[in-house]
Coordinates of C-alpha atoms and ligand atoms in Angstrom, one line a residue:
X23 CA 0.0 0.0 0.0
X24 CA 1.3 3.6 -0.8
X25 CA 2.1 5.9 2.2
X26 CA -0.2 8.3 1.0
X27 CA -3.3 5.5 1.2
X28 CA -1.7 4.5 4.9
X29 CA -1.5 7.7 6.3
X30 CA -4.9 8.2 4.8
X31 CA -6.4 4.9 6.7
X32 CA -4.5 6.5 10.1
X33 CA -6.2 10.1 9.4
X34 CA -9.4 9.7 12.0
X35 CA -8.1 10.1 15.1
X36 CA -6.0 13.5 14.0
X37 CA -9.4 14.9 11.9
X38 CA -10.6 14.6 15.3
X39 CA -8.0 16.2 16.8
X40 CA -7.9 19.5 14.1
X41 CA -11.9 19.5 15.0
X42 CA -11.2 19.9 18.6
X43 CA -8.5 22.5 17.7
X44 CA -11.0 24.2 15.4
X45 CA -13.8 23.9 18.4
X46 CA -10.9 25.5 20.6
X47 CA -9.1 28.0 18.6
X48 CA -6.7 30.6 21.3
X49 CA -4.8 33.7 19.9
X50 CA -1.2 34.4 19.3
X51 CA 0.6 33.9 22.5
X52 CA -1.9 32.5 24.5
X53 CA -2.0 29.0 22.6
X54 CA -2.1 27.2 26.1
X55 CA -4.9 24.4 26.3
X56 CA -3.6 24.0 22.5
X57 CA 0.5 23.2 23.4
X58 CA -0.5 21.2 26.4
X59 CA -2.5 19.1 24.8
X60 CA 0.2 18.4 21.6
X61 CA 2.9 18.2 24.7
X62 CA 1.0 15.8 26.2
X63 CA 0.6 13.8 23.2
X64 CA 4.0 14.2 21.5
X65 CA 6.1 13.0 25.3
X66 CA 3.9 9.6 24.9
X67 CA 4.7 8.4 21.5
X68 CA 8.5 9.4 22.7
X69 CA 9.6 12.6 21.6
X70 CA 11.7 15.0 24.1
X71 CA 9.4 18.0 24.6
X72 CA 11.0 21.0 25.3
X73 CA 7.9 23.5 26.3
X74 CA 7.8 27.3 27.0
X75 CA 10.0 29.0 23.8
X76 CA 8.1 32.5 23.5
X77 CA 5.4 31.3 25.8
X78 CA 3.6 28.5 24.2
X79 CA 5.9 27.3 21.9
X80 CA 7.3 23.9 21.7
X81 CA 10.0 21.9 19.8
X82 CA 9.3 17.9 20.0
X83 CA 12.8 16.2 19.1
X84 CA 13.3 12.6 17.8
X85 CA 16.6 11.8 17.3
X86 CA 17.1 8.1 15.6
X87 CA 20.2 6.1 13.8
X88 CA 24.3 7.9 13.3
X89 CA 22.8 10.3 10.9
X90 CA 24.0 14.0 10.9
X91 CA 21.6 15.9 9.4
X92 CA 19.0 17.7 11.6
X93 CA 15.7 18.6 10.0
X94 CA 13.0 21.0 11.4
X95 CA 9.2 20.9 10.2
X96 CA 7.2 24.2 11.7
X97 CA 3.8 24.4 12.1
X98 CA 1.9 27.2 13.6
X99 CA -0.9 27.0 16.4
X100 CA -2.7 30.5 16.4
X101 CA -6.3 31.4 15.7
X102 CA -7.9 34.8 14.8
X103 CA -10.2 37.7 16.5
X104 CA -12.9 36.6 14.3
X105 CA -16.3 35.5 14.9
X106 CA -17.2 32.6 13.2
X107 CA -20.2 32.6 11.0
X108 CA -20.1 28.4 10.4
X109 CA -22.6 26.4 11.9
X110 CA -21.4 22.9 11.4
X111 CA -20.7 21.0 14.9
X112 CA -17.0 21.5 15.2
X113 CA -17.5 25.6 14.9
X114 CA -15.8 27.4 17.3
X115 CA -17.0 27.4 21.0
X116 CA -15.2 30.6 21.5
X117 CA -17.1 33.6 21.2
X118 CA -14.7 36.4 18.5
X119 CA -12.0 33.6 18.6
X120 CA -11.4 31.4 15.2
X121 CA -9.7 29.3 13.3
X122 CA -9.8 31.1 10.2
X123 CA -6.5 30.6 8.8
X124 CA -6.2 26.6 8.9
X125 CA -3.8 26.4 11.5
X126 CA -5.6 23.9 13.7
X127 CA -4.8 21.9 10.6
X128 CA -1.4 22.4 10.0
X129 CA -1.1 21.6 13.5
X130 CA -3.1 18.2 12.9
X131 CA -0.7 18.0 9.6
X132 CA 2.3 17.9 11.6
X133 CA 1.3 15.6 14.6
X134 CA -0.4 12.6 12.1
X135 CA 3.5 12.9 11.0
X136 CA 4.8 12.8 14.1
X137 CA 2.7 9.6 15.3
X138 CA 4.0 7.8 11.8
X139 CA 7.4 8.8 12.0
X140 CA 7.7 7.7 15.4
X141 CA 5.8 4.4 15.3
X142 CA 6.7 3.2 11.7
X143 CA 9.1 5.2 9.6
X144 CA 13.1 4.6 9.4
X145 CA 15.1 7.6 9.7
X146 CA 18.7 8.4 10.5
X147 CA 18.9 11.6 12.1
X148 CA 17.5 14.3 14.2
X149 CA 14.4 15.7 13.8
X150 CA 12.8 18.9 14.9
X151 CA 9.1 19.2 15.1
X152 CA 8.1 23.2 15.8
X153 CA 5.2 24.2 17.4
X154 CA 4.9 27.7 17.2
X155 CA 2.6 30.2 18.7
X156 CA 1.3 33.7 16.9
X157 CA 2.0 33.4 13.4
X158 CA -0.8 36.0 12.6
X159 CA 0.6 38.6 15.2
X160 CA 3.1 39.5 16.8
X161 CA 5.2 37.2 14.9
X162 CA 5.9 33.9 17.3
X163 CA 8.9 32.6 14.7
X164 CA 11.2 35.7 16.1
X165 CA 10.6 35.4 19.4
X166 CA 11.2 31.8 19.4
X167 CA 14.6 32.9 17.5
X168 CA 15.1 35.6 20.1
X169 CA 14.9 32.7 22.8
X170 CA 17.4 30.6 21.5
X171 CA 15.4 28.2 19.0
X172 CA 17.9 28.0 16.6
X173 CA 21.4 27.5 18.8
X174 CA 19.7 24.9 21.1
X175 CA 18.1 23.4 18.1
X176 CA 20.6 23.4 15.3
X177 CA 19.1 22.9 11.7
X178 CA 20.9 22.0 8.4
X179 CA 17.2 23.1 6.5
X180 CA 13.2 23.9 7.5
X181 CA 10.0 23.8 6.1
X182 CA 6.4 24.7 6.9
X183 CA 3.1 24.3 4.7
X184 CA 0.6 26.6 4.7
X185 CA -3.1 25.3 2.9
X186 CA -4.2 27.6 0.1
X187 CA -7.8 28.2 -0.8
X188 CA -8.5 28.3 -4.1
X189 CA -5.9 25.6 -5.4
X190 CA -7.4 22.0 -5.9
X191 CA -7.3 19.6 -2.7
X192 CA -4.2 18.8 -2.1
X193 CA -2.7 20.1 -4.6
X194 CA 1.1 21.0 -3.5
X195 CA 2.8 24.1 -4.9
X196 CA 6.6 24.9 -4.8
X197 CA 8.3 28.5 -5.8
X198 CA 11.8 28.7 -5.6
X199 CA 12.8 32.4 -4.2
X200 CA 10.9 35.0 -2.7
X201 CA 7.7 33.2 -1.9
X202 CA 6.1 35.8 0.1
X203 CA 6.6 39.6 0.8
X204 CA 7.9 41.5 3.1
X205 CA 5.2 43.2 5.3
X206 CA 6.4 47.2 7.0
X207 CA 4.3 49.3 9.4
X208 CA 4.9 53.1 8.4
X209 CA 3.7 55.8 11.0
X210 CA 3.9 59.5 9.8
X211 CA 2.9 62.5 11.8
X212 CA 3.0 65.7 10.6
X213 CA 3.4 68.7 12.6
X214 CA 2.1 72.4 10.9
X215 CA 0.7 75.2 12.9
X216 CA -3.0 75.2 13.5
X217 CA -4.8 78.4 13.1
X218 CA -8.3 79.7 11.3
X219 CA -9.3 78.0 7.9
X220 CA -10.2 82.0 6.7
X221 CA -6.6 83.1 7.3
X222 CA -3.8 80.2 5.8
X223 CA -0.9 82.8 5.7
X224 CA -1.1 82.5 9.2
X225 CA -0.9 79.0 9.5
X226 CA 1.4 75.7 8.4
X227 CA -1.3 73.2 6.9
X228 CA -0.7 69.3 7.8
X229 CA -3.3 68.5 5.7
X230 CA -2.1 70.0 2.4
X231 CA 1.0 68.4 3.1
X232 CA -0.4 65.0 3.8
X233 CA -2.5 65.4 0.6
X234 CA 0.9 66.2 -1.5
X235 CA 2.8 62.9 0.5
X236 CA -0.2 61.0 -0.2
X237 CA 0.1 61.6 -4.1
X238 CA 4.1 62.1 -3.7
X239 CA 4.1 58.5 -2.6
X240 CA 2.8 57.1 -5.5
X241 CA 6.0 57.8 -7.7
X242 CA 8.1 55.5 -5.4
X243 CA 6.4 52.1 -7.2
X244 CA 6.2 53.8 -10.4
X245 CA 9.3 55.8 -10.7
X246 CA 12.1 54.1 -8.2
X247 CA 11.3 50.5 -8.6
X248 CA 12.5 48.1 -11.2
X249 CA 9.3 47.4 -13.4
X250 CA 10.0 43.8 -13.1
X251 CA 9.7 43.7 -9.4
X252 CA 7.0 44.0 -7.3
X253 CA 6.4 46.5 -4.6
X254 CA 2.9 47.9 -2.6
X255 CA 3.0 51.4 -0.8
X256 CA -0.7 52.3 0.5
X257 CA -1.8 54.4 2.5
X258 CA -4.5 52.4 4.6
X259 CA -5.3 55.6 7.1
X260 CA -5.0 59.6 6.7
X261 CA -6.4 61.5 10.1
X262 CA -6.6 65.0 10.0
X263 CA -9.2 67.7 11.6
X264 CA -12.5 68.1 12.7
X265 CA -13.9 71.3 11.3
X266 CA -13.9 72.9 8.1
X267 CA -13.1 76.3 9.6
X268 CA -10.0 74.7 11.1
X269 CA -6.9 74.2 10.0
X270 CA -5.2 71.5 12.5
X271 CA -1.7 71.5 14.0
X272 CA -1.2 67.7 12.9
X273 CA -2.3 65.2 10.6
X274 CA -0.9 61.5 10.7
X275 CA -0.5 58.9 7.7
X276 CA -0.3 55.1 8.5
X277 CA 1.2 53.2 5.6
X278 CA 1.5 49.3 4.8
X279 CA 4.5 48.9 2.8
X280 CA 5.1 45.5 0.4
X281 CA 8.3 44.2 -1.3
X282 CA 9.2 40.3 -3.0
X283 CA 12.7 41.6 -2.9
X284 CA 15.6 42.6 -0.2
X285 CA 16.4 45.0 -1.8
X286 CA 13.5 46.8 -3.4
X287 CA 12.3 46.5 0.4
X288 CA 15.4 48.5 1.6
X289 CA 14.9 51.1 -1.6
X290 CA 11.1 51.5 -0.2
X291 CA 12.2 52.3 2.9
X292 CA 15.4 55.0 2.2
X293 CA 12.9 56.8 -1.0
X294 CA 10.0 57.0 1.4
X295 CA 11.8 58.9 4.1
X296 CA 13.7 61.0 2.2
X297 CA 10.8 62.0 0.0
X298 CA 8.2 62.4 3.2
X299 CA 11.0 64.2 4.6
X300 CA 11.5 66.4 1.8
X301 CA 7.8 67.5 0.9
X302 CA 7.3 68.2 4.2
X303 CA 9.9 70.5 4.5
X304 CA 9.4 72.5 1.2
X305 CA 5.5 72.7 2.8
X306 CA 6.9 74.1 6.0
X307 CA 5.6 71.2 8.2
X308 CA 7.5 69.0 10.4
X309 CA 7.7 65.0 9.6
X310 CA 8.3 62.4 12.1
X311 CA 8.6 59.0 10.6
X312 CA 8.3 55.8 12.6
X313 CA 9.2 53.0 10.1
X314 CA 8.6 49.5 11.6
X315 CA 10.4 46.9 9.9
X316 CA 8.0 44.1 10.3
X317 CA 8.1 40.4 8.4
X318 CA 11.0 40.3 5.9
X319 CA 10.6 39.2 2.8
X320 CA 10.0 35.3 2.3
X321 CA 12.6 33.3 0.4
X322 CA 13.1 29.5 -0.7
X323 CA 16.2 28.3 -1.2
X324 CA 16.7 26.3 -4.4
X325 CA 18.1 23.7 -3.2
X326 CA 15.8 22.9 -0.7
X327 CA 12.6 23.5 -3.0
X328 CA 14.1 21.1 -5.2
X329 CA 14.0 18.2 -3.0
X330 CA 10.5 19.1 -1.5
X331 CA 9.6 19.2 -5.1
X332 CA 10.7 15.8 -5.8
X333 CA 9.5 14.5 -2.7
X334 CA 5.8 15.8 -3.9
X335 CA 6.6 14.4 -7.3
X336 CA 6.8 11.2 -6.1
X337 CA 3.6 11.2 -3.1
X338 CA 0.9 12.7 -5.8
X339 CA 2.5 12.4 -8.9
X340 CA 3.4 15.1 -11.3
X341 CA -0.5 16.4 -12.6
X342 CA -0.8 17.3 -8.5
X343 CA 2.2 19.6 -8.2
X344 CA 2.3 22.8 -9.3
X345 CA 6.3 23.1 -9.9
X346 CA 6.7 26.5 -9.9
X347 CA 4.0 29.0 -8.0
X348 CA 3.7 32.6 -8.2
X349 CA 4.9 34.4 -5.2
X350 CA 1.8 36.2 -2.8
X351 CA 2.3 39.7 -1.8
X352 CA 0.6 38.5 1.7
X353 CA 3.3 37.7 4.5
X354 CA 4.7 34.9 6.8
X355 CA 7.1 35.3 9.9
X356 CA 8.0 31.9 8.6
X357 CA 10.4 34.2 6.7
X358 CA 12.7 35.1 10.1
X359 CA 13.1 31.1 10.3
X360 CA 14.6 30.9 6.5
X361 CA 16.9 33.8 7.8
X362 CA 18.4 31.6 9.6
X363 CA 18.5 28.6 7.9
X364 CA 17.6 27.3 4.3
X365 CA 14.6 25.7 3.6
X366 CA 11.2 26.6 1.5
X367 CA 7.6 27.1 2.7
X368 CA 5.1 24.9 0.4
X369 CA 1.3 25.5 -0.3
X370 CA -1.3 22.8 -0.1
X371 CA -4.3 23.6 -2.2
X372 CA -7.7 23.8 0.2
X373 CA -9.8 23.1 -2.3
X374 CA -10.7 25.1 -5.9
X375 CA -13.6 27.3 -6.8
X376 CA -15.5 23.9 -7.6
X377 CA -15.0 22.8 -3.6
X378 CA -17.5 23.8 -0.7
X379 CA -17.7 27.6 0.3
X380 CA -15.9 27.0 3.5
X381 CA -13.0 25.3 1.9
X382 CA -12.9 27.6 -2.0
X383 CA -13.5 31.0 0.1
X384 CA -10.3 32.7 1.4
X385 CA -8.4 32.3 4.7
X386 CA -9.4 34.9 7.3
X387 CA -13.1 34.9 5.9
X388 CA -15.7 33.9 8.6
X389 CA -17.0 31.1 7.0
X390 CA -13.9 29.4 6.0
X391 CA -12.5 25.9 7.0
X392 CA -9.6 24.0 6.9
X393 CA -10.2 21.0 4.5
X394 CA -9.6 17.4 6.3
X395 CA -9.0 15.9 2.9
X396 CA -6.2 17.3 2.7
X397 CA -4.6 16.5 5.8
X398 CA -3.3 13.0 5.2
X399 CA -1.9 14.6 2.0
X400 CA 0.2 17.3 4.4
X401 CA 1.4 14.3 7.0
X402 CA 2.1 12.1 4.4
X403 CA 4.2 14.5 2.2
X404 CA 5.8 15.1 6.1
X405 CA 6.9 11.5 6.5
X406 CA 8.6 11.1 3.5
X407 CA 10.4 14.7 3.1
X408 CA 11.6 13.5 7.1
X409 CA 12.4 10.0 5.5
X410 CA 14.6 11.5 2.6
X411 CA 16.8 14.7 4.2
X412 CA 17.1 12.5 7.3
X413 CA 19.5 9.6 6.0
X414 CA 22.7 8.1 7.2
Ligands
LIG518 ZN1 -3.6 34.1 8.4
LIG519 ZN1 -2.0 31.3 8.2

């Protein structure tokens, strides 16, 4: 019998599991009932648990045969402030709190994997199972890398899975390089000098300021970046004044900034404070920039990809791999772990426009669900990327 077909016969008890996940979804950082219970679990089918990396986080270690190599599989554990709209009986029993993202699955994904790989798989090596909490926000892969993860849990690569609405069941997609973008928080206050809106020689106007940054901006993507690379600056908030007889002392601009690229990111950055800094000036207002460097820019290393790709190849056969995706301008702080250390981040297709509303509509939609098809599909492709980096 193929793997696939015996991971598939195995899949019951960890549906159930991912439905009492979904029925008990926590947010970022406070993942507690959710890492005790996998703790519990992973400590009786023999792994060493190490608990409590950025709170709730957990590596599970298996370390088998003279092999070398040490391989680490992330999943994340977080759910989302959103109220579920589902009414089928594993729907969230937490009020504002849920699973909207399919991380109960990808949790589920990686513990079926972990039961196989410690009960009937060969493998020479060490492996690192990570369990990590607030993928959504604050970013639980850097604090887990603040706290040591990767010095007391040395990896030669990584990998994570994310599920990806809209792609057919199980379909598995690879893209070598940047994969995902990097994801900036811009905060810029302008300071004038408020005065009556019959009388602007006696004033500094914020607003008309912000209005000229706010079109200013725009020739950053279009004028500064390399038409062949991909870049987002907008400007998702503008606050400024209450009356129209009023001209305020201060108006304040809140931008999310995007990049595929390193180095397009770091050009983003130095054009958008020089040129903030610059309008404001020549419009007599002051400009203070707070520029928050948030998830980097995701990138898959090739050689990595590569044997991921193969791996796939061989589980679902060539028609059910998608060889070479096209990178998503959303973000992952999966990208802070392949700063560290190579390794690619894969998608799993939840199901296409063809599949049930809760599985074809997009993550982070109320009525959304992860799709248990494809979880023996996610464990399976587990066991047997474990089963060929992991060899003597
Ligand atoms: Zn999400
Ligand atoms: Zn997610």
């Amino acid at each position: 019998m193929s793997l696939l077909q015996t991971v598939r016969d195995q899949a019951a008890p960890f549906v159930a599991l991912r439905r009492d996940l979904h029925q008990h979804p926590e947010l970022g950082l406070a993942e507690f009932r959710t890492s005790a219970l996998l703790a519990g679990q992973l400590e009786a089918w023999g792994y060493q648990v190490t608990r409590g990396l950025a709170g709730t986080g957990l590596v599970a270690q298996l370390v088998r045969g003279s092999g070398r190599k040490r391989l680490g599989l992330r999943a994340d554990m977080d759910a989302l402030p959103i109220q579920e709209t589902n009414t089928f009986a594993h729907r969230s029993h937490h009020d504002g709190v849920m699973h909207a993202c399919g991380h109960d699955g990808h949790t589920a994904m990686l513990m079926a994997a972990a039961h196989y790989l410690a009960h009937e798989a060969t493998f020479s090596g060490t492996l690192n199972l990570i369990f990590q909490p607030a993928e959504e926000h604050p970013g639980g892969a850097r604090l887990m890398i603040e706290q040591g993860l990767f010095e007391r849990f040395p990896c030669d690569a990584i990998y994570a899975a994310h599920n990806m609405p809209g792609v057919a069941a199980g379909q598995l997609v690879f893209i070598d390089g940047p994969a995902m973008a990097s994801s900036d928080d811009v905060t810029i206050t302008l300071t004038g000098v408020g005065g009556h809106g019959a009388m602007p020689h006696r004033a500094q106007d914020p607003i008309v300021a912000a209005a000229a940054i706010v079109m200013a901006l725009q020739t950053v993507v279009s004028r500064n970046v390399d038409p062949q690379q991909a870049a987002v600056i907008t400007v998702g908030s503008l606050v400024a004044g209450q009356a129209n007889n009023v001209i305020p002392n201060s108006a304040r601009l809140s931008l999310s900034v995007r990049a595929l690229d390193r180095e397009v990111r770091d050009l983003l950055q130095t054009r958008i404070t020089d040129l903030v800094t610059a309008q404001a000036q020549s419009l007599g207002v002051r400009a203070d920039i707070d520029y928050l460097r948030d998830y980097p820019v995701l990138v898959n290393t090739w050689h990595e990809t590569e044997l991921a790709r193969r791996v796939g190849i061989e589980l679902v056969g060539p028609e059910r791999v998608t060889r070479q995706g096209r990178p998503l301008t959303g973000s992952e702080d999966f990208a802070f772990m392949l700063e560290h250390c190579p390794g690619s981040y894969v998608l799993i297709g939840n199901g296409d426009e063809h599949a049930p509303a809760a599985h074809a509509c997009m993550v982070h939609n109320p009525g959304y669900d992860f799709n248990d098809d494809i979880l023996p599909v996610g464990a399976a492709f587990w066991v047997r990327l474990a089963q060929s980096f992991l060899q003597d």
